[in-house]
mmCIF file of N, CA and C in Angstrom:
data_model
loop_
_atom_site.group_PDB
_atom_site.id
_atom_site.type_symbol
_atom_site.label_atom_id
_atom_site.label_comp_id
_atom_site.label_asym_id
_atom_site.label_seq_id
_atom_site.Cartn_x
_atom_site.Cartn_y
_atom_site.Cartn_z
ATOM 1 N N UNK L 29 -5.556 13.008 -49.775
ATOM 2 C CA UNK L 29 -5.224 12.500 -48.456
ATOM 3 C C UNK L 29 -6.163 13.083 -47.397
ATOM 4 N N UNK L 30 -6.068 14.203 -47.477
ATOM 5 C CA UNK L 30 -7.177 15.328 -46.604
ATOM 6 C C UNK L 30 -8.934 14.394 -46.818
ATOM 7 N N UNK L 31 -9.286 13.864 -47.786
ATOM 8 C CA UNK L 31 -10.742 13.619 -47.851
ATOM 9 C C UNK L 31 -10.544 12.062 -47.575
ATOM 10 N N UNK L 32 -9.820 11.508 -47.367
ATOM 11 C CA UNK L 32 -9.539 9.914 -46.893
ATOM 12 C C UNK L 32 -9.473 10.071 -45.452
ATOM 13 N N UNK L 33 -8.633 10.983 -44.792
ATOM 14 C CA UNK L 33 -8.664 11.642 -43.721
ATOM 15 C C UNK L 33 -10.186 11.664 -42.866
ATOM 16 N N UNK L 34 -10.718 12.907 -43.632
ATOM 17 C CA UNK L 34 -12.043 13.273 -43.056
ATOM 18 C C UNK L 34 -13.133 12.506 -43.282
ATOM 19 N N UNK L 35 -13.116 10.879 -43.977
ATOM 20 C CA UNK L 35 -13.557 10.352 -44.565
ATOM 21 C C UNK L 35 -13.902 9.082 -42.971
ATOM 22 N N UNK L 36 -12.801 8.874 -42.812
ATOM 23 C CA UNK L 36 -12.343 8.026 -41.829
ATOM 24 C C UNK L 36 -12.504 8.543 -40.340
ATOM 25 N N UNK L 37 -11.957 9.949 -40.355
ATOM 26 C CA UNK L 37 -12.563 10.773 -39.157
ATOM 27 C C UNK L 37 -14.800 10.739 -39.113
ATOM 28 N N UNK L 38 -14.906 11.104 -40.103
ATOM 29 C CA UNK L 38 -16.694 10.408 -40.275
ATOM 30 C C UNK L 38 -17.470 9.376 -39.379
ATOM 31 N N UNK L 39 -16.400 8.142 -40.468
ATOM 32 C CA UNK L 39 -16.501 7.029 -39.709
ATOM 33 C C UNK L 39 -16.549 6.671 -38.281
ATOM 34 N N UNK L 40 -15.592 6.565 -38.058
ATOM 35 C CA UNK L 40 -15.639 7.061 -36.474
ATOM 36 C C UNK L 40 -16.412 7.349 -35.400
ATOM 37 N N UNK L 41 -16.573 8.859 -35.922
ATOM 38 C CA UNK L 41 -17.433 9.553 -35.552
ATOM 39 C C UNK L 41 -18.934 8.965 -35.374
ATOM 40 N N UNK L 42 -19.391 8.022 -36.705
ATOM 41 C CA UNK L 42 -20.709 7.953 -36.508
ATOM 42 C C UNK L 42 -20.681 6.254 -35.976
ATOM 43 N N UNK L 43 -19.958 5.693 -36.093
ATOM 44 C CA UNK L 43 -19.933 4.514 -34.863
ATOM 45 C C UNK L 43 -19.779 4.987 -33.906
ATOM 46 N N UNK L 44 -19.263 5.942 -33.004
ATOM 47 C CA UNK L 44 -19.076 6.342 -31.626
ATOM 48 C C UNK L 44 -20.851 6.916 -31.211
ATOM 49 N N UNK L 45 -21.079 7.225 -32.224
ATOM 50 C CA UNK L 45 -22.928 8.071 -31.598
ATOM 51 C C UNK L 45 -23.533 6.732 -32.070
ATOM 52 N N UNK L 46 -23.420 6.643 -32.749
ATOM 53 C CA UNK L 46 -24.213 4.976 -33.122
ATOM 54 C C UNK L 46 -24.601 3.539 -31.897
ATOM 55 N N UNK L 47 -23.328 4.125 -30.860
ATOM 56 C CA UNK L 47 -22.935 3.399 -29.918
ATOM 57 C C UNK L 47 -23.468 3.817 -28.237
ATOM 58 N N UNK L 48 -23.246 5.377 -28.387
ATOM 59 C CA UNK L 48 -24.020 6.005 -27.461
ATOM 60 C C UNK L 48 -25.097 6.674 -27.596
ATOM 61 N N UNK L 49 -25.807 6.960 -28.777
ATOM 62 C CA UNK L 49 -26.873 7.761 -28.991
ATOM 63 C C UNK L 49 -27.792 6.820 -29.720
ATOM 64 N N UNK L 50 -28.432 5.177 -29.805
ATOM 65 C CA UNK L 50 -28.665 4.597 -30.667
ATOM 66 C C UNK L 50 -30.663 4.900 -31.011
ATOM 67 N N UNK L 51 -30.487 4.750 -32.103
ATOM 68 C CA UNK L 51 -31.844 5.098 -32.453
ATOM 69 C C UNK L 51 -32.883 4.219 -32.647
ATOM 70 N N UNK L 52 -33.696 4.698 -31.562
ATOM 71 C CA UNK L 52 -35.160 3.973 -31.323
ATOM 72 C C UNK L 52 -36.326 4.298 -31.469
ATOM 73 N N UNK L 53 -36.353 4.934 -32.688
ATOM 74 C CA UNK L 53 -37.624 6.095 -33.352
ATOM 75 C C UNK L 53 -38.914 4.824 -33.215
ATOM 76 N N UNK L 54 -39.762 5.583 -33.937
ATOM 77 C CA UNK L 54 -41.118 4.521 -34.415
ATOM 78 C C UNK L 54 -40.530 4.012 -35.545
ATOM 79 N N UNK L 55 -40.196 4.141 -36.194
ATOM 80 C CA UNK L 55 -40.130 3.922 -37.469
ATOM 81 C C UNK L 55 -38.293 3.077 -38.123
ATOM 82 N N UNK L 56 -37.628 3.336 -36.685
ATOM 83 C CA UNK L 56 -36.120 2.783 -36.807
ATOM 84 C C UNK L 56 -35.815 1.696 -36.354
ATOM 85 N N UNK L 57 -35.258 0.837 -36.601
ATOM 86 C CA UNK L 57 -34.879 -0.724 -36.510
ATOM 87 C C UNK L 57 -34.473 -0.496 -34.766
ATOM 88 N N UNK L 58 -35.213 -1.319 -33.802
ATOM 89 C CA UNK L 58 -34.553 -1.385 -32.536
ATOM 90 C C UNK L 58 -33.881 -2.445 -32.543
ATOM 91 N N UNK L 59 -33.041 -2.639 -31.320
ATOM 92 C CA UNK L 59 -31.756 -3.929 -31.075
ATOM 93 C C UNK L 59 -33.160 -4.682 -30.521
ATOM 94 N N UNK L 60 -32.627 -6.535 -31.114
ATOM 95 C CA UNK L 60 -32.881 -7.183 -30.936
ATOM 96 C C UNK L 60 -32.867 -7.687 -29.360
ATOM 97 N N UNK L 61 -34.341 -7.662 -29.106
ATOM 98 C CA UNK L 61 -34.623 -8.093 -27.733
ATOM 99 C C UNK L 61 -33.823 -9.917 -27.338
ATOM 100 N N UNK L 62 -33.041 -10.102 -26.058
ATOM 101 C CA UNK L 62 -32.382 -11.644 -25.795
ATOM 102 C C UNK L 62 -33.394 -12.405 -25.763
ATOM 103 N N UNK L 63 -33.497 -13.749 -25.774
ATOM 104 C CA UNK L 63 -33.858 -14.539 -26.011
ATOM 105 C C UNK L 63 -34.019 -14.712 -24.238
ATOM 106 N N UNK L 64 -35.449 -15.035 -23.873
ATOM 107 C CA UNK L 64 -35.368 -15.640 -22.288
ATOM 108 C C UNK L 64 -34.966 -16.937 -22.162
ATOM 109 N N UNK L 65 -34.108 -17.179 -21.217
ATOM 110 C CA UNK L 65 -33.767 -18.350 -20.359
ATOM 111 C C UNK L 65 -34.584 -18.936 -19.478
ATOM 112 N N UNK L 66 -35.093 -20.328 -19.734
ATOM 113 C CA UNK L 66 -35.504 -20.894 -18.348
ATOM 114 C C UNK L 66 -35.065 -20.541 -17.218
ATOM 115 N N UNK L 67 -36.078 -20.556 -16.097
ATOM 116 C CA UNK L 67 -35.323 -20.177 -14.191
ATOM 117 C C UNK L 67 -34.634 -21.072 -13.888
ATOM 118 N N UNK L 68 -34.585 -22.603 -14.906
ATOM 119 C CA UNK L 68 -33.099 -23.434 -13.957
ATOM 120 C C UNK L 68 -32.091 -23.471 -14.825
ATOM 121 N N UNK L 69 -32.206 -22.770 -15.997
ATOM 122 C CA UNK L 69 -30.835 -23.074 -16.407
ATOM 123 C C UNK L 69 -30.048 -21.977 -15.855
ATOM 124 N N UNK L 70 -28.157 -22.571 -16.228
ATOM 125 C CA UNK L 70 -27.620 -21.365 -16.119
ATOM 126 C C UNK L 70 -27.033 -20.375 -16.554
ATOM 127 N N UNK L 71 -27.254 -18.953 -16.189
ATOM 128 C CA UNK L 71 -26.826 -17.660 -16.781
ATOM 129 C C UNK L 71 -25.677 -17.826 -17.410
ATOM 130 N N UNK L 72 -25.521 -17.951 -18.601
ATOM 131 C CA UNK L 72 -23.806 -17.007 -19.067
ATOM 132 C C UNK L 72 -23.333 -16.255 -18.844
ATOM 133 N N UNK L 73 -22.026 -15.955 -18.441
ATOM 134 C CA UNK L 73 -21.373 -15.241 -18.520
ATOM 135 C C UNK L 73 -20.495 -14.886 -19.541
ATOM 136 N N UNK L 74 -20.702 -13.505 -19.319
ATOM 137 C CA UNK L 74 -20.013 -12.373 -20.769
ATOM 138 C C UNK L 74 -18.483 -12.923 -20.733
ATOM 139 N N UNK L 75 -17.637 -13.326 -19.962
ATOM 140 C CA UNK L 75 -16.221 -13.785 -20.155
ATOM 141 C C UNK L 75 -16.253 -15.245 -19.408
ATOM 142 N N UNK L 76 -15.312 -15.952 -20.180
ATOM 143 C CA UNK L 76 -14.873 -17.195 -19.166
ATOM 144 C C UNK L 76 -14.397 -17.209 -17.712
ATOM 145 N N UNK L 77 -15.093 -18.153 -17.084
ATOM 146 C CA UNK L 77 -14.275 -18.186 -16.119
ATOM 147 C C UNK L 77 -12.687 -18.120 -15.472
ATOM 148 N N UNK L 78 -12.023 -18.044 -14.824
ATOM 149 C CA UNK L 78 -10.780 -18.110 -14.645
ATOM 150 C C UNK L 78 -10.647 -19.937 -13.720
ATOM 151 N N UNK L 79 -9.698 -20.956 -14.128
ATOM 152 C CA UNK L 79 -9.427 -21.933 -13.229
ATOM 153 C C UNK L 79 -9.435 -21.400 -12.368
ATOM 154 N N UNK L 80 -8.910 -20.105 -11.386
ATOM 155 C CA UNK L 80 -8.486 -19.941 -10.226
ATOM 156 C C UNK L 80 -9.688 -19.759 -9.781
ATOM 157 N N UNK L 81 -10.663 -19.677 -10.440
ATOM 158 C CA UNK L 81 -11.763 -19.061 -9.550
ATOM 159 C C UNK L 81 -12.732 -19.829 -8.609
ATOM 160 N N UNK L 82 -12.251 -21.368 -9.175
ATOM 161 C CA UNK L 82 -13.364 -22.005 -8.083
ATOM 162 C C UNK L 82 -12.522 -22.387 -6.673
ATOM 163 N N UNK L 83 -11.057 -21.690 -6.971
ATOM 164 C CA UNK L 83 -10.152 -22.018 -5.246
ATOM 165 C C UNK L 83 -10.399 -20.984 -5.021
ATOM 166 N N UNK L 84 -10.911 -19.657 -5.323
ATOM 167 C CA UNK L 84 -10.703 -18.000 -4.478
ATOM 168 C C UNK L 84 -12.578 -18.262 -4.055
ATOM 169 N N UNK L 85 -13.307 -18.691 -4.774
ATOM 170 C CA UNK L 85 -14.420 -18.282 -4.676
ATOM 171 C C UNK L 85 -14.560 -19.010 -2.691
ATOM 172 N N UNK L 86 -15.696 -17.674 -2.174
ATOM 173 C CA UNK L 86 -15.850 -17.846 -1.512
ATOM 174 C C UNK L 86 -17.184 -17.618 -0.585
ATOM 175 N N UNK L 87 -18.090 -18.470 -0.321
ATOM 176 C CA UNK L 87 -19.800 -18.498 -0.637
ATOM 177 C C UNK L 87 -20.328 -17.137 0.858
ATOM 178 N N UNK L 88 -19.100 -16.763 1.228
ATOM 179 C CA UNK L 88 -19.557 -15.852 2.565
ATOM 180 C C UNK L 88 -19.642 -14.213 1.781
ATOM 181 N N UNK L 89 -20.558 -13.987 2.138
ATOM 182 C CA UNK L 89 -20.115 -12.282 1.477
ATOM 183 C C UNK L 89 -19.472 -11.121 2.656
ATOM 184 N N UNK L 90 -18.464 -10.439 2.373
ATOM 185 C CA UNK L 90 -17.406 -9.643 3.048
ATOM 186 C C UNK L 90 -18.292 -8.922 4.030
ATOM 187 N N UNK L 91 -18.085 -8.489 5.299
ATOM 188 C CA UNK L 91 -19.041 -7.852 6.256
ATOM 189 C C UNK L 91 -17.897 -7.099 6.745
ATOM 190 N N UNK L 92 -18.527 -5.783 7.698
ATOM 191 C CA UNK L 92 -17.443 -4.837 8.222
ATOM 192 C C UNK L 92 -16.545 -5.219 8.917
ATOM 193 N N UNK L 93 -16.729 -6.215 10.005
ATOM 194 C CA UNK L 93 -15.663 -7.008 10.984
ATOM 195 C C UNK L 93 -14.532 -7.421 10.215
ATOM 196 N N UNK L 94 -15.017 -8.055 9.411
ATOM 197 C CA UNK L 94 -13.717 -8.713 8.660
ATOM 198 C C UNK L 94 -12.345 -7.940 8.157
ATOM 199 N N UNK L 95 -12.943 -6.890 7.609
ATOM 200 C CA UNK L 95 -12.332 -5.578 7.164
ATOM 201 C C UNK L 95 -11.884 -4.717 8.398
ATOM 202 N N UNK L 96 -10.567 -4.183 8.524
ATOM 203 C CA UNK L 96 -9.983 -2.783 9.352
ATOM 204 C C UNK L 96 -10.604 -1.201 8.525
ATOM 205 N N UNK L 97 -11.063 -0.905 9.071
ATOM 206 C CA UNK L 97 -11.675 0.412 8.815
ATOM 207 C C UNK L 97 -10.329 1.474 8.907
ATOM 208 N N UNK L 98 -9.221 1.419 9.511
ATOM 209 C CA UNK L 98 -8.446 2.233 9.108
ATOM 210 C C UNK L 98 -6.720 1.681 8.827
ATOM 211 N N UNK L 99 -6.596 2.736 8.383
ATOM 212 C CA UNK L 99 -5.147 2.561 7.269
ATOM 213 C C UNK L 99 -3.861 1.956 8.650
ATOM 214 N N UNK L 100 -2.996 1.112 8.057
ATOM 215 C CA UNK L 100 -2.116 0.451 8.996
ATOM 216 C C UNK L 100 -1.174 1.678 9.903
ATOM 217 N N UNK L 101 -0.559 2.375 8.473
ATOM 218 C CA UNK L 101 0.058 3.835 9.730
ATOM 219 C C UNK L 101 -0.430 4.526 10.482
ATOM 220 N N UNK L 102 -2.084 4.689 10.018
ATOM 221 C CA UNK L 102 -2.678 5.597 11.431
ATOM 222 C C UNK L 102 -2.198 4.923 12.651
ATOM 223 N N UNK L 103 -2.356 3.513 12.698
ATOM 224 C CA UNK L 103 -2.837 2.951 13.775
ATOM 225 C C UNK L 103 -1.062 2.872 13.698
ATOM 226 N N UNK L 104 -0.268 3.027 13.679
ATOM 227 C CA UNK L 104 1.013 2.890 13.751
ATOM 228 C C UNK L 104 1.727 3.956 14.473
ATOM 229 N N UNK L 105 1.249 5.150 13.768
ATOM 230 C CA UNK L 105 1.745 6.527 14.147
ATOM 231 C C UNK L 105 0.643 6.681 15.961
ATOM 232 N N UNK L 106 -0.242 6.642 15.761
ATOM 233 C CA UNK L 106 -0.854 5.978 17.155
ATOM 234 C C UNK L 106 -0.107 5.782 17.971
ATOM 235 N N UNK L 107 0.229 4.577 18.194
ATOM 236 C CA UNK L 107 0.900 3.517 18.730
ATOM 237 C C UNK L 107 2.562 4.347 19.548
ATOM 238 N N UNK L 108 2.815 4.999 18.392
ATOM 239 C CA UNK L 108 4.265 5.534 18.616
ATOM 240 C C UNK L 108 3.656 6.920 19.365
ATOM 241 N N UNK L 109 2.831 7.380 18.919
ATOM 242 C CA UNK L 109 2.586 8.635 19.872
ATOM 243 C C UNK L 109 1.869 8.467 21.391
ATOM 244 N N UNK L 110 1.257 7.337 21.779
ATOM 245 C CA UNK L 110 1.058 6.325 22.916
ATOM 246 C C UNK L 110 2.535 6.426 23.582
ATOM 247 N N UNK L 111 3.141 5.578 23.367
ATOM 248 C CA UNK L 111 4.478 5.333 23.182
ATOM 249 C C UNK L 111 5.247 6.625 23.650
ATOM 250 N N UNK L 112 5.386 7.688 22.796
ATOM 251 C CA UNK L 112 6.184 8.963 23.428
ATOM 252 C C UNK L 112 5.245 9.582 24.650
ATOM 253 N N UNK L 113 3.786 9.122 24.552
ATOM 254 C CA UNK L 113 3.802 9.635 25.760
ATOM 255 C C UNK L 113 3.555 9.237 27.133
ATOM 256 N N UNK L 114 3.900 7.793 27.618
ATOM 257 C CA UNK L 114 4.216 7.234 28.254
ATOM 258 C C UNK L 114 5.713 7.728 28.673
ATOM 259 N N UNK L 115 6.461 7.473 27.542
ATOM 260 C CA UNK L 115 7.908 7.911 28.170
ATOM 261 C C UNK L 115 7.475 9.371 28.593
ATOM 262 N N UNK L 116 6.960 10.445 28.011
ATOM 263 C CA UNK L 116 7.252 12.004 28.831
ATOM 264 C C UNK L 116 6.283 12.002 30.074
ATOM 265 N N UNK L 117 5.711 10.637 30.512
ATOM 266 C CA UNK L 117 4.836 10.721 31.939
ATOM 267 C C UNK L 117 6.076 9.802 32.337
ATOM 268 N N UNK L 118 6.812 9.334 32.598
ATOM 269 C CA UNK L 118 7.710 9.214 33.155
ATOM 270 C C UNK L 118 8.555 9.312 33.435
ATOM 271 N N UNK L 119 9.273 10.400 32.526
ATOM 272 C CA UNK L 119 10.401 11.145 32.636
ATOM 273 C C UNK L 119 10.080 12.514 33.542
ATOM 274 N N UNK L 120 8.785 12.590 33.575
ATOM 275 C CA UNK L 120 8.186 13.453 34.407
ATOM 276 C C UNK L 120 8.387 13.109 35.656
ATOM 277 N N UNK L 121 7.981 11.913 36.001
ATOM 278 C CA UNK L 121 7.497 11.013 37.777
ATOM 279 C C UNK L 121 8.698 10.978 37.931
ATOM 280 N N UNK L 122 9.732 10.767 37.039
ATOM 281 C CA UNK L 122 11.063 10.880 37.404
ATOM 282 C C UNK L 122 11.663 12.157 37.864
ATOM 283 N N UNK L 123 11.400 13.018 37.217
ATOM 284 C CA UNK L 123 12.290 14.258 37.608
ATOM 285 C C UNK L 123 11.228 14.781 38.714
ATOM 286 N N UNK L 124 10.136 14.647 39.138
ATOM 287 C CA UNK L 124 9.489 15.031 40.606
ATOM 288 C C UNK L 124 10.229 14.011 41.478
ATOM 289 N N UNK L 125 10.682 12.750 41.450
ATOM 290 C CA UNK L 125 11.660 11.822 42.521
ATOM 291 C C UNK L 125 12.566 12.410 42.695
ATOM 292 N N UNK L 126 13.436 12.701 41.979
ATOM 293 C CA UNK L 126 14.558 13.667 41.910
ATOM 294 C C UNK L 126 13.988 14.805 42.830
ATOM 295 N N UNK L 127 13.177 16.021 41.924
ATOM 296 C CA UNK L 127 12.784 17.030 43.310
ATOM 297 C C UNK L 127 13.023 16.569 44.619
ATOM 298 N N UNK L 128 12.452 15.736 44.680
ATOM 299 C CA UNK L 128 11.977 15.679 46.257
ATOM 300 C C UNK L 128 13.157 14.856 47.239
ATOM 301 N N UNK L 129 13.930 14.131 46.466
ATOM 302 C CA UNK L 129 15.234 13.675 46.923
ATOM 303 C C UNK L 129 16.253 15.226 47.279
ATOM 304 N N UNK L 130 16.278 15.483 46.078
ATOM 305 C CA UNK L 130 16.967 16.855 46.807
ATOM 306 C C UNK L 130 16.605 17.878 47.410
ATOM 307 N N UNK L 131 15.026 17.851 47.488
ATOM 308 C CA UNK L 131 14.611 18.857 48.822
ATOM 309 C C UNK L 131 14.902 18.305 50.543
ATOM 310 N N UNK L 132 14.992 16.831 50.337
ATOM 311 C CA UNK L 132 15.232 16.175 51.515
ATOM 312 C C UNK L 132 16.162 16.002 51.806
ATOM 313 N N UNK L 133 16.949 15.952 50.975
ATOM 314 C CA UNK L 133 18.905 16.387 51.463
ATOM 315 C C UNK L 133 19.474 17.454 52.280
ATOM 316 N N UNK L 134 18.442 18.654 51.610
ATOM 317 C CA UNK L 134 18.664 20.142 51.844
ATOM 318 C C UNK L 134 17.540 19.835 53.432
ATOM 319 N N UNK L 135 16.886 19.168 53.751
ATOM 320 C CA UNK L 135 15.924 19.335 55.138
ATOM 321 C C UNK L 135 14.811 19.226 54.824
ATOM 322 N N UNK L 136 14.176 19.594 53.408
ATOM 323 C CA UNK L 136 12.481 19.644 53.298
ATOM 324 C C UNK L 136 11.874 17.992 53.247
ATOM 325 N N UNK L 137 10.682 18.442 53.750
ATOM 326 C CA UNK L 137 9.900 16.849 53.426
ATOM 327 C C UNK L 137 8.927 17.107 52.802
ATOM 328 N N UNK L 138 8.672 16.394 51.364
ATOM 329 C CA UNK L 138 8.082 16.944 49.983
ATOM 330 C C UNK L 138 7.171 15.499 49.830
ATOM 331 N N UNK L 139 7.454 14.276 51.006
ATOM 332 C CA UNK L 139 6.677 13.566 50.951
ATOM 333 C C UNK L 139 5.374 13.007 50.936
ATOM 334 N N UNK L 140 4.937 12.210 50.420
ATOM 335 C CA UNK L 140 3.147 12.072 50.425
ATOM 336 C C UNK L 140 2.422 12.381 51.571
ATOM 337 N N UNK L 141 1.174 12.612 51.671
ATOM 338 C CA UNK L 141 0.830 12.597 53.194
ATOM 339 C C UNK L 141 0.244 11.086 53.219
ATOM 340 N N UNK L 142 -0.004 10.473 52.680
ATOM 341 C CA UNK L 142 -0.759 9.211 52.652
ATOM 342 C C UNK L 142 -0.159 8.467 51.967
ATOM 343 N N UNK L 143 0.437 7.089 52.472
ATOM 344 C CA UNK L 143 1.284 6.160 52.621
ATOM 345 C C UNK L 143 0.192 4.965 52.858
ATOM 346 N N UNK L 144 -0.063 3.992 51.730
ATOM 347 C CA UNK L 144 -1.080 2.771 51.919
ATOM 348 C C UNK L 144 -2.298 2.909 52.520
ATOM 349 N N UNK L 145 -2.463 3.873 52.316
ATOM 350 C CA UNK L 145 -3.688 4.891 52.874
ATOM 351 C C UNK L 145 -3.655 4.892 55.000
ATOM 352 N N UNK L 146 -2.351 5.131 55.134
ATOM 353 C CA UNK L 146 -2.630 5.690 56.480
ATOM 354 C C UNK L 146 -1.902 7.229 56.334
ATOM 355 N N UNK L 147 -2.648 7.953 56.744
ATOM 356 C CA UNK L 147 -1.503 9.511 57.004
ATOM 357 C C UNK L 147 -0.765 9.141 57.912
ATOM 358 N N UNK L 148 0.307 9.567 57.292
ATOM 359 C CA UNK L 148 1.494 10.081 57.905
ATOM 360 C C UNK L 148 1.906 11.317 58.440
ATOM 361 N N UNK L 149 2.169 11.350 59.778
ATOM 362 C CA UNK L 149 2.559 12.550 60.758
ATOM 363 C C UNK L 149 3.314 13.163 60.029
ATOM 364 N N UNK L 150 3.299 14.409 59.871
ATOM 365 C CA UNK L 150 4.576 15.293 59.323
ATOM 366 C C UNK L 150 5.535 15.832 60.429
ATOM 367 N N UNK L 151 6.730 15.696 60.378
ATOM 368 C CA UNK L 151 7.456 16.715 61.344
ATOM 369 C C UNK L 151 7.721 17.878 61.043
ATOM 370 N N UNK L 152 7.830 18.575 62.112
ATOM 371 C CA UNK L 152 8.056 19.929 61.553
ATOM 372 C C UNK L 152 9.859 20.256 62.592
#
């Protein structure tokens, strides 16, 4: 069993180098050179076509525009961090309205000096 084994393990073995290591001495049989094709006929291809392929085929070749250069969540997580920070600039402008409402309750005037671009007199 052991020499049927290592027999077969051999085998193997010397089709696998046979395959990647093939020998092209002076003196050793080289692979048969293809046969040239006329320039109008046409090339074969190593597998059949697929039916689907003459509805996908498409005679434009792919260019960068066409393609998004980045991944959908970047531009997602983006979007949402845009997003939060819009709301904390306005939860901001908000709580300075507030300030200044209740400094003006209490007497202070915390107001702009420039109003549609005319200054405004301050009282004191």
């Amino acid at each position: 069993m052991r020499d049927l084994i290592a027999r077969a393990f051999a085998a193997c073995l010397r089709s696998i180098l046979a395959v990647l290591l093939p020998a092209e001495g002076r003196h050793r049989t080289a692979p048969a050179k293809a046969a040239e094709q006329p320039s109008g006929a046409p090339v074969a291809t190593p597998w059949p076509r697929s039916p689907y392929a003459e509805y996908n085929a498409d005679p434009t070749p792919l260019t960068g525009e066409d393609t998004p250069l980045v991944r959908p969540f970047v531009i997602a997580y983006e979007k949402a961090f845009e997003a939060q920070r819009a709301r904390v600039a306005e939860q901001e402008a908000q709580r300075q309205r507030r300030l200044a409402v209740a400094a003006a309750l209490d007497g202070f005037d915390v107001g702009p000096d420039v109003i549609h671009g005319v200054r405004v007199p301050m009282s004191s």
